Short mmCIF file of C-alpha atoms and ligand atoms in Angstrom, two decimals:
data_model
loop_
_atom_site.label_atom_id
_atom_site.label_comp_id
_atom_site.label_asym_id
_atom_site.label_seq_id
_atom_site.Cartn_x
_atom_site.Cartn_y
_atom_site.Cartn_z
CA UNK A 1 9.47 3.23 17.73
CA UNK A 2 7.37 1.86 14.89
CA UNK A 3 5.50 5.15 14.31
CA UNK A 4 8.58 6.70 12.72
CA UNK A 5 10.16 3.51 11.47
CA UNK A 6 10.31 3.68 7.67
CA UNK A 7 8.12 2.04 5.12
CA UNK A 8 10.55 0.05 2.98
CA UNK A 9 9.56 -1.05 -0.53
CA UNK A 10 11.66 -3.69 -2.32
CA UNK A 11 11.52 -3.16 -6.07
CA UNK A 12 11.05 -0.09 -8.25
CA UNK A 13 8.96 -1.51 -11.07
CA UNK A 14 5.43 -0.33 -11.75
CA UNK A 15 4.32 -1.99 -8.50
CA UNK A 16 6.98 -0.46 -6.23
CA UNK A 17 6.89 3.06 -7.67
CA UNK A 18 3.12 2.85 -8.20
CA UNK A 19 2.62 2.01 -4.53
CA UNK A 20 5.00 4.76 -3.39
CA UNK A 21 2.96 7.33 -5.37
CA UNK A 22 -0.31 6.09 -3.88
CA UNK A 23 1.11 6.04 -0.35
CA UNK A 24 2.39 9.63 -0.68
CA UNK A 25 -1.15 10.78 -1.57
CA UNK A 26 -2.18 9.82 1.97
CA UNK A 27 1.02 10.19 4.00
CA UNK A 28 3.68 12.76 3.15
CA UNK A 29 5.72 12.37 6.34
CA UNK A 30 6.59 8.76 7.13
CA UNK A 31 10.14 8.02 5.94
CA UNK A 32 10.04 5.98 2.75
CA UNK A 33 12.88 3.90 1.33
CA UNK A 34 12.80 2.06 -1.99
CA UNK A 35 15.49 -0.52 -2.71
CA UNK A 36 16.16 -2.06 -6.11
CA UNK A 37 18.78 -4.34 -7.61
CA UNK A 38 18.49 -2.47 -10.94
CA UNK A 39 19.37 1.17 -11.67
CA UNK A 40 16.06 2.51 -10.32
CA UNK A 41 15.03 4.32 -13.49
CA UNK A 42 11.26 4.47 -13.85
CA UNK A 43 9.79 3.12 -17.06
CA UNK A 44 6.69 1.41 -18.32
CA UNK A 45 7.57 -2.25 -18.81
CA UNK A 46 4.87 -2.92 -21.46
CA UNK A 47 6.75 -0.49 -23.75
CA UNK A 48 9.67 -2.96 -23.97
CA UNK A 49 7.79 -4.86 -26.66
CA UNK A 50 6.96 -1.79 -28.77
CA UNK A 51 10.49 -0.37 -28.91
CA UNK A 52 11.18 -0.98 -32.61
CA UNK A 53 7.67 0.08 -33.64
CA UNK A 54 8.18 3.39 -31.83
CA UNK A 55 11.93 3.51 -32.43
CA UNK A 56 12.78 4.03 -28.76
CA UNK A 57 15.97 2.79 -27.13
CA UNK A 58 16.32 2.21 -23.37
CA UNK A 59 17.19 5.83 -22.65
CA UNK A 60 14.14 7.02 -24.56
CA UNK A 61 11.90 4.65 -22.55
CA UNK A 62 13.31 5.73 -19.18
CA UNK A 63 11.21 8.44 -17.55
CA UNK A 64 13.14 9.52 -14.43
CA UNK A 65 16.29 8.22 -12.76
CA UNK A 66 16.49 7.01 -9.16
CA UNK A 67 17.41 10.47 -7.86
CA UNK A 68 14.55 12.13 -9.70
CA UNK A 69 12.09 9.54 -8.40
CA UNK A 70 13.41 10.02 -4.86
CA UNK A 71 12.78 13.77 -5.07
CA UNK A 72 9.32 13.29 -6.55
CA UNK A 73 8.33 10.75 -3.90
CA UNK A 74 10.12 12.36 -0.96
CA UNK A 75 11.87 9.03 -0.53
CA UNK A 76 15.35 7.61 -0.69
CA UNK A 77 15.87 5.24 -3.58
CA UNK A 78 18.77 2.83 -3.25
CA UNK A 79 19.71 1.57 -6.70
CA UNK A 80 21.97 -1.37 -7.54
CA UNK A 81 21.28 -2.79 -4.09
CA UNK A 82 20.26 -6.40 -3.71
CA UNK A 83 18.26 -7.49 -0.69
CA UNK A 84 19.43 -10.95 0.38
CA UNK A 85 17.53 -11.72 3.55
CA UNK A 86 14.59 -10.64 5.67
CA UNK A 87 14.45 -11.11 9.43
CA UNK A 88 10.73 -10.84 10.07
CA UNK A 89 11.14 -11.34 13.81
CA UNK A 90 13.29 -8.23 14.29
CA UNK A 91 11.89 -6.38 11.25
CA UNK A 92 15.25 -6.12 9.51
CA UNK A 93 16.36 -6.55 5.92
CA UNK A 94 19.93 -7.37 4.96
CA UNK A 95 21.36 -5.69 1.90
CA UNK A 96 24.40 -6.29 -0.29
CA UNK A 97 27.01 -8.37 1.50
CA UNK A 98 24.48 -8.78 4.37
CA UNK A 99 26.67 -6.64 6.65
CA UNK A 100 24.16 -3.82 6.37
CA UNK A 101 20.82 -4.26 8.13
CA UNK A 102 17.90 -1.85 7.83
CA UNK A 103 14.99 -1.70 10.22
CA UNK A 104 11.49 -1.41 8.75
CA UNK A 105 8.17 -0.44 10.25
CA UNK A 106 6.38 -1.91 7.26
CA UNK A 107 7.99 -3.86 4.44
CA UNK A 108 6.54 -4.28 0.96
CA UNK A 109 7.74 -6.95 -1.47
CA UNK A 110 7.28 -5.83 -5.08
CA UNK A 111 10.16 -7.84 -6.50
CA UNK A 112 8.47 -8.91 -9.74
CA UNK A 113 8.84 -12.13 -11.69
CA UNK A 114 11.77 -13.95 -13.26
CA UNK A 115 11.78 -15.13 -16.83
CA UNK A 116 11.54 -18.85 -17.31
CA UNK A 117 14.64 -20.06 -19.15
CA UNK A 118 13.91 -23.03 -21.39
CA UNK A 119 16.59 -25.74 -21.24
CA UNK A 120 18.62 -25.21 -24.41
CA UNK A 121 21.94 -26.77 -25.40
CA UNK A 122 24.65 -25.47 -27.68
CA UNK A 123 27.67 -23.17 -27.92
CA UNK A 124 25.83 -19.93 -28.74
CA UNK A 125 23.67 -19.35 -25.68
CA UNK A 126 25.06 -15.80 -25.41
CA UNK A 127 22.92 -15.04 -28.48
CA UNK A 128 19.74 -15.96 -26.57
CA UNK A 129 18.21 -12.85 -25.00
CA UNK A 130 15.24 -12.41 -22.71
CA UNK A 131 13.88 -8.91 -22.29
CA UNK A 132 12.22 -8.54 -18.91
CA UNK A 133 13.46 -5.15 -17.71
CA UNK A 134 15.03 -1.94 -18.95
CA UNK A 135 18.62 -3.16 -18.46
CA UNK A 136 17.88 -6.35 -20.46
CA UNK A 137 16.32 -4.17 -23.13
CA UNK A 138 19.40 -1.97 -23.31
CA UNK A 139 21.65 -5.04 -23.73
CA UNK A 140 19.35 -6.46 -26.37
CA UNK A 141 19.18 -3.25 -28.45
CA UNK A 142 22.94 -2.82 -28.28
CA UNK A 143 23.54 -6.44 -29.35
CA UNK A 144 21.15 -6.03 -32.29
CA UNK A 145 23.11 -3.01 -33.48
CA UNK A 146 26.56 -4.46 -32.82
CA UNK A 147 25.90 -7.80 -34.53
CA UNK A 148 24.11 -6.24 -37.49
CA UNK A 149 21.09 -8.44 -36.78
CA UNK A 150 18.63 -9.06 -39.63
CA UNK A 151 17.07 -12.43 -38.70
CA UNK A 152 15.58 -13.10 -35.27
CA UNK A 153 14.23 -16.37 -33.91
CA UNK A 154 11.62 -15.85 -31.18
CA UNK A 155 11.00 -18.66 -28.70
CA UNK A 156 7.38 -18.72 -27.54
CA UNK A 157 4.15 -17.50 -29.16
CA UNK A 158 2.47 -16.34 -25.98
CA UNK A 159 1.92 -12.68 -25.07
CA UNK A 160 5.60 -11.72 -24.95
CA UNK A 161 6.60 -13.85 -27.96
CA UNK A 162 3.79 -12.55 -30.18
CA UNK A 163 4.38 -8.93 -29.16
CA UNK A 164 8.10 -9.20 -29.92
CA UNK A 165 7.32 -10.98 -33.20
CA UNK A 166 5.11 -8.08 -34.26
CA UNK A 167 7.49 -5.41 -32.98
CA UNK A 168 10.53 -6.95 -34.70
CA UNK A 169 8.58 -7.27 -37.98
CA UNK A 170 7.72 -3.57 -37.65
CA UNK A 171 11.42 -2.92 -37.13
CA UNK A 172 12.18 -4.55 -40.48
CA UNK A 173 13.63 -7.83 -39.16
CA UNK A 174 12.93 -11.30 -40.53
CA UNK A 175 11.22 -13.22 -37.74
CA UNK A 176 10.67 -16.94 -37.16
CA UNK A 177 8.76 -17.92 -34.04
CA UNK A 178 8.67 -21.34 -32.38
CA UNK A 179 6.07 -22.67 -29.94
CA UNK A 180 5.40 -26.27 -28.83
CA UNK A 181 1.63 -25.64 -28.81
CA UNK A 182 -0.53 -25.28 -31.90
CA UNK A 183 -1.25 -21.55 -32.48
CA UNK A 184 -0.61 -18.00 -31.24
CA UNK A 185 -1.42 -17.12 -27.59
CA UNK A 186 -2.45 -20.74 -26.91
CA UNK A 187 -2.98 -20.33 -23.17
CA UNK A 188 -5.10 -17.18 -23.55
CA UNK A 189 -7.19 -17.66 -26.70
CA UNK A 190 -9.46 -20.33 -28.21
CA UNK A 191 -7.98 -21.74 -31.42
CA UNK A 192 -9.85 -19.66 -34.04
CA UNK A 193 -8.74 -16.44 -32.33
CA UNK A 194 -5.14 -17.67 -32.04
CA UNK A 195 -5.17 -18.64 -35.73
CA UNK A 196 -6.40 -15.15 -36.62
CA UNK A 197 -3.41 -13.64 -34.81
CA UNK A 198 -1.14 -16.11 -36.59
CA UNK A 199 -2.53 -15.10 -40.00
CA UNK A 200 -2.22 -11.40 -39.16
CA UNK A 201 1.44 -11.84 -38.25
CA UNK A 202 2.11 -14.10 -41.26
CA UNK A 203 0.66 -11.44 -43.54
CA UNK A 204 3.40 -9.14 -42.17
CA UNK A 205 6.05 -11.77 -42.91
CA UNK A 206 6.30 -13.89 -39.73
CA UNK A 207 7.10 -17.59 -40.06
CA UNK A 208 5.77 -19.88 -37.33
CA UNK A 209 6.94 -23.32 -36.24
CA UNK A 210 4.17 -24.83 -34.10
CA UNK A 211 4.69 -28.14 -32.34
CA UNK A 212 8.44 -28.41 -31.69
CA UNK A 213 10.61 -27.25 -28.80
CA UNK A 214 13.87 -25.38 -29.33
CA UNK A 215 16.60 -27.85 -28.49
CA UNK A 216 19.89 -26.12 -29.27
CA UNK A 217 21.45 -22.86 -30.41
CA UNK A 218 24.88 -23.18 -32.00
CA UNK A 219 27.28 -20.86 -33.75
CA UNK A 220 27.13 -20.79 -37.51
CA UNK A 221 29.43 -19.20 -40.05
CA UNK A 222 27.17 -16.18 -39.85
CA UNK A 223 24.93 -15.89 -36.76
CA UNK A 224 23.47 -19.00 -35.20
CA UNK A 225 21.61 -22.18 -36.09
CA UNK A 226 18.57 -22.94 -33.95
CA UNK A 227 17.78 -26.66 -33.84
CA UNK A 228 14.24 -27.81 -33.04
CA UNK A 229 13.40 -31.17 -31.49
CA UNK A 230 11.72 -32.29 -34.74
CA UNK A 231 15.07 -31.96 -36.50
CA UNK A 232 14.28 -28.71 -38.34
CA UNK A 233 16.73 -25.82 -38.15
CA UNK A 234 16.34 -22.04 -38.32
CA UNK A 235 19.15 -19.71 -39.38
CA UNK A 236 19.15 -16.52 -37.31
CA UNK A 237 21.42 -13.74 -36.08
CA UNK A 238 19.86 -13.62 -32.63
CA UNK A 239 17.32 -15.45 -30.47
CA UNK A 240 14.75 -13.82 -28.20
CA UNK A 241 13.21 -16.04 -25.56
CA UNK A 242 9.74 -15.20 -24.26
CA UNK A 243 8.29 -18.33 -22.72
CA UNK A 244 6.77 -16.80 -19.62
CA UNK A 245 7.56 -15.57 -16.13
CA UNK A 246 7.48 -17.00 -12.62
CA UNK A 247 6.90 -14.86 -9.49
CA UNK A 248 10.10 -14.25 -7.49
CA UNK A 249 9.32 -16.03 -4.23
CA UNK A 250 12.77 -17.12 -2.99
CA UNK A 251 13.52 -14.14 -0.77
CA UNK A 252 10.15 -14.46 0.98
CA UNK A 253 10.38 -18.24 1.21
CA UNK A 254 13.83 -18.12 2.82
CA UNK A 255 12.40 -15.71 5.39
CA UNK A 256 9.67 -18.20 6.28
CA UNK A 257 6.93 -16.14 4.61
CA UNK A 258 4.18 -18.29 3.06
CA UNK A 259 4.52 -18.75 -0.70
CA UNK A 260 2.64 -20.81 -3.23
CA UNK A 261 2.80 -19.87 -6.94
CA UNK A 262 3.50 -16.35 -5.66
CA UNK A 263 4.02 -14.71 -2.27
CA UNK A 264 0.71 -15.44 -0.57
CA UNK A 265 -1.37 -12.44 0.59
CA UNK A 266 -4.91 -11.72 1.68
CA UNK A 267 -6.99 -8.89 0.25
CA UNK A 268 -5.18 -6.41 2.48
CA UNK A 269 -1.99 -7.52 0.66
CA UNK A 270 -0.67 -8.80 4.00
CA UNK A 271 1.71 -11.76 3.84
CA UNK A 272 1.93 -14.37 6.58
CA UNK A 273 4.55 -12.21 8.40
CA UNK A 274 3.46 -9.23 10.50
CA UNK A 275 4.04 -5.86 8.79
CA UNK A 276 5.15 -7.47 5.52
CA UNK A 277 3.05 -6.95 2.37
CA UNK A 278 3.34 -7.98 -1.27
CA UNK A 279 1.92 -6.81 -4.60
CA UNK A 280 2.67 -6.95 -8.34
CA UNK A 281 4.06 -9.85 -10.35
CA UNK A 282 5.55 -11.53 -7.25
CA UNK A 283 2.27 -11.72 -5.32
CA UNK A 284 -0.55 -14.24 -5.12
CA UNK A 285 -3.45 -12.10 -3.92
CA UNK A 286 -6.34 -14.10 -2.45
CA UNK A 287 -5.40 -16.96 -4.79
CA UNK A 288 -4.77 -14.87 -7.91
CA UNK A 289 -1.38 -14.54 -9.62
CA UNK A 290 -1.90 -11.83 -12.26
CA UNK A 291 1.22 -10.60 -14.03
CA UNK A 292 -0.36 -7.50 -15.60
CA UNK A 293 -0.44 -3.78 -14.92
CA UNK A 294 -4.13 -3.26 -14.07
CA UNK A 295 -4.14 -5.61 -11.06
CA UNK A 296 -0.96 -4.12 -9.62
CA UNK A 297 -2.42 -0.62 -9.92
CA UNK A 298 -5.57 -1.74 -8.08
CA UNK A 299 -3.37 -3.30 -5.39
CA UNK A 300 -1.23 -0.14 -5.14
CA UNK A 301 -4.31 2.04 -4.58
CA UNK A 302 -5.58 -0.20 -1.76
CA UNK A 303 -2.19 -0.76 -0.11
CA UNK A 304 -1.34 2.95 -0.28
CA UNK A 305 -4.31 3.58 1.99
CA UNK A 306 -3.66 0.60 4.22
CA UNK A 307 -0.06 1.68 4.87
CA UNK A 308 -1.33 5.15 5.75
CA UNK A 309 -3.58 3.67 8.43
CA UNK A 310 -6.85 3.15 6.55
CA UNK A 311 -7.08 -0.64 6.08
CA UNK A 312 -8.50 -1.20 2.59
CA UNK A 313 -9.23 -4.47 0.78
CA UNK A 314 -8.06 -4.68 -2.82
CA UNK A 315 -10.86 -4.76 -5.40
CA UNK A 316 -10.23 -6.51 -8.71
CA UNK A 317 -12.87 -5.75 -11.33
CA UNK A 318 -12.72 -7.74 -14.57
CA UNK A 319 -9.48 -6.56 -16.21
CA UNK A 320 -9.22 -7.52 -19.88
CA UNK A 321 -5.71 -7.53 -21.33
CA UNK A 322 -4.86 -5.77 -24.60
CA UNK A 323 -2.14 -7.56 -26.54
CA UNK A 324 0.10 -5.31 -28.58
CA UNK A 325 -0.05 -7.13 -31.91
CA UNK A 326 -1.25 -4.41 -34.29
CA UNK A 327 -1.02 -6.92 -37.17
CA UNK A 328 -4.13 -8.42 -35.53
CA UNK A 329 -5.19 -6.57 -32.36
CA UNK A 330 -6.32 -8.72 -29.44
CA UNK A 331 -8.28 -8.07 -26.26
CA UNK A 332 -8.78 -11.01 -23.94
CA UNK A 333 -10.36 -11.59 -20.58
CA UNK A 334 -8.76 -14.95 -19.83
CA UNK A 335 -10.64 -17.90 -18.43
CA UNK A 336 -8.92 -19.78 -15.60
CA UNK A 337 -8.01 -23.35 -16.59
CA UNK A 338 -10.64 -25.83 -15.45
CA UNK A 339 -13.52 -23.30 -15.52
CA UNK A 340 -16.82 -24.98 -16.48
CA UNK A 341 -18.30 -23.59 -19.67
CA UNK A 342 -17.88 -23.33 -23.42
CA UNK A 343 -16.54 -20.96 -26.04
CA UNK A 344 -19.13 -19.54 -28.45
CA UNK A 345 -17.25 -18.23 -31.46
CA UNK A 346 -18.16 -15.99 -34.39
CA UNK A 347 -15.52 -15.70 -37.07
CA UNK A 348 -15.18 -13.32 -40.01
CA UNK A 349 -11.68 -13.52 -41.47
CA UNK A 350 -9.24 -12.26 -38.83
CA UNK A 351 -12.10 -10.74 -36.82
CA UNK A 352 -13.04 -13.24 -34.12
CA UNK A 353 -15.60 -12.64 -31.40
CA UNK A 354 -15.44 -15.42 -28.79
CA UNK A 355 -17.45 -15.50 -25.57
CA UNK A 356 -16.93 -18.03 -22.80
CA UNK A 357 -20.19 -18.80 -21.01
CA UNK A 358 -21.24 -21.30 -18.35
CA UNK A 359 -24.32 -23.54 -18.48
CA UNK A 360 -26.45 -20.77 -16.94
CA UNK A 361 -25.39 -18.47 -19.78
CA UNK A 362 -23.21 -16.15 -17.68
CA UNK A 363 -20.29 -14.56 -19.48
CA UNK A 364 -17.03 -15.61 -17.74
CA UNK A 365 -14.44 -14.50 -20.27
CA UNK A 366 -13.92 -13.39 -23.85
CA UNK A 367 -11.42 -13.17 -26.66
CA UNK A 368 -11.69 -10.56 -29.41
CA UNK A 369 -9.43 -10.09 -32.43
CA UNK A 370 -9.22 -7.61 -35.30
CA UNK A 371 -12.33 -5.48 -35.77
CA UNK A 372 -14.12 -7.44 -33.04
CA UNK A 373 -11.95 -5.71 -30.40
CA UNK A 374 -14.48 -2.85 -30.63
CA UNK A 375 -16.87 -5.09 -28.60
CA UNK A 376 -14.60 -4.87 -25.55
CA UNK A 377 -16.56 -2.30 -23.52
CA UNK A 378 -19.91 -4.02 -24.05
CA UNK A 379 -18.58 -7.38 -22.91
CA UNK A 380 -16.42 -6.02 -20.09
CA UNK A 381 -19.55 -4.65 -18.39
CA UNK A 382 -21.10 -8.13 -18.34
CA UNK A 383 -18.14 -9.84 -16.68
CA UNK A 384 -18.16 -10.66 -12.97
CA UNK A 385 -15.55 -8.96 -10.77
CA UNK A 386 -12.54 -11.09 -9.82
CA UNK A 387 -12.51 -9.76 -6.24
CA UNK A 388 -15.39 -7.40 -5.40
P1 FAD B 1 9.11 -5.54 -12.00
O1 FAD B 1 8.88 -4.42 -12.93
O2 FAD B 1 9.78 -6.75 -12.53
O3 FAD B 1 9.94 -4.94 -10.79
C1 FAD B 1 10.63 -5.75 -9.88
C2 FAD B 1 11.61 -4.90 -9.13
O4 FAD B 1 12.15 -5.66 -8.04
C3 FAD B 1 12.80 -4.41 -9.93
O5 FAD B 1 13.05 -3.08 -9.57
C4 FAD B 1 13.94 -5.32 -9.46
O6 FAD B 1 15.19 -4.70 -9.58
C5 FAD B 1 13.55 -5.48 -7.99
N1 FAD B 1 14.11 -6.65 -7.28
C6 FAD B 1 13.89 -7.96 -7.51
N2 FAD B 1 14.53 -8.72 -6.61
C7 FAD B 1 15.17 -7.88 -5.77
C8 FAD B 1 16.00 -8.04 -4.62
N3 FAD B 1 16.28 -9.25 -4.13
N4 FAD B 1 16.50 -6.94 -4.02
C9 FAD B 1 16.20 -5.71 -4.50
N5 FAD B 1 15.42 -5.49 -5.55
C10 FAD B 1 14.91 -6.56 -6.18
N6 FAD B 1 1.17 -6.03 -18.71
C11 FAD B 1 0.04 -5.42 -19.12
O7 FAD B 1 -0.90 -5.27 -18.32
N7 FAD B 1 -0.11 -4.97 -20.40
C12 FAD B 1 0.89 -5.11 -21.31
O8 FAD B 1 0.73 -4.68 -22.46
C13 FAD B 1 2.11 -5.74 -20.92
N8 FAD B 1 3.14 -5.87 -21.78
C14 FAD B 1 4.30 -6.44 -21.35
C15 FAD B 1 5.37 -6.53 -22.24
C16 FAD B 1 6.58 -7.10 -21.83
C17 FAD B 1 7.72 -7.20 -22.81
C18 FAD B 1 6.72 -7.58 -20.50
C19 FAD B 1 8.02 -8.19 -20.06
C20 FAD B 1 5.66 -7.50 -19.62
C21 FAD B 1 4.45 -6.92 -20.03
N9 FAD B 1 3.36 -6.81 -19.15
C22 FAD B 1 2.21 -6.20 -19.57
C23 FAD B 1 3.46 -7.21 -17.73
C24 FAD B 1 3.77 -6.01 -16.85
O9 FAD B 1 4.78 -5.23 -17.44
C25 FAD B 1 4.19 -6.48 -15.45
O10 FAD B 1 3.06 -7.12 -14.88
C26 FAD B 1 4.62 -5.35 -14.51
O11 FAD B 1 5.51 -4.45 -15.13
C27 FAD B 1 5.25 -5.94 -13.23
O12 FAD B 1 5.70 -4.93 -12.38
P2 FAD B 1 6.38 -5.27 -10.98
O13 FAD B 1 6.70 -3.95 -10.38
O14 FAD B 1 5.55 -6.23 -10.23
O15 FAD B 1 7.73 -6.05 -11.35
#
């Protein structure tokens, strides 16, 4: 019977474990199973881009292992277990070789996002790393040590690319960063703010190549040669790719669950299939794909109650994002593309205060760099909620 059928959560990132913690605040009895294709260690993903600054390897970043999390959550945590199919009709998931089927009362998809892999040619692609989870991070750190890496080429000057640029500079590496657009954080910041971040990082030794795409990575006598599509080359010992992420929707899609940019849910985090929910990087919640921690925590709080029988809509207040570039700190409340309005910008060296307002004068977003980040609280209060 469905009363005692387990709640099954796919994924043990901040969304999966965060939800399990919230659910256990309201329901300590219903059987709870968490299934993950990684090793199930709990960790804070944002720390992956501060590892050299804080001198923490993967083991230092890991908080508890799967067994420890299972005890804490009164749950069973199945690590190294891939879920390949969902049968929404019979409320079954198929794991591993698909010979094993598990029945769920409620199923939650918190399967995260995949990194986008830019199309790159060449014979040295094994030197191109992307760091999107703790296992990737472990591989990356070990490769840096093994190959005696001194020079790193970073692909992408968005959030991940700029954070890694700053972290690697702090770690004493030489860093060259490539982005086809014109300045740092181009999809989040207006140009003067992005240029301030660029200057801050350049003052620490970063070299930027704005405009070109990375075309190829080939072996050199020592390390690799990165070839850009404008013909320039960069000599490096390793390449880190950080060009963005895309919600993992395939599992849901194959099960006939509605997907768009992410797995589509309403404000109750319900997908189009009965008793199946989604949250975190994989989800598109009432039209919003938000690949950050604050929205997934808000979703976990609401869904924890809903799963315990108290149906609760998710509330998204304005949630500015802090970007971990201490060379030039940034706080941004991004403006959705196509929003009507204008940036109003005050600039004082690397301190940029930019407000995005509509014709009626309402504040819809902001970007703050350097000393101007102290204005965050004042502006945050003026922003409209995303989902209230
Ligand atoms: P994930 O942590 O990716 O978890 C997905 C889980 O699903 C994993 O356990 C995986 O093994 C499992 N899984 C996937 N497919 C399957 C399957 N088929 N079967 C079984 N298991 C499966 N956000 C901020 O707000 N602030 C920051 O400063 C910040 N910094 C960041 C820095 C870096 C370097 C990165 C990469 C991200 C950063 N983010 C930041 C984003 C933030 O970390 C993510 O939004 C958040 O961690 C996503 O959590 P999640 O649980 O949705 O996904």
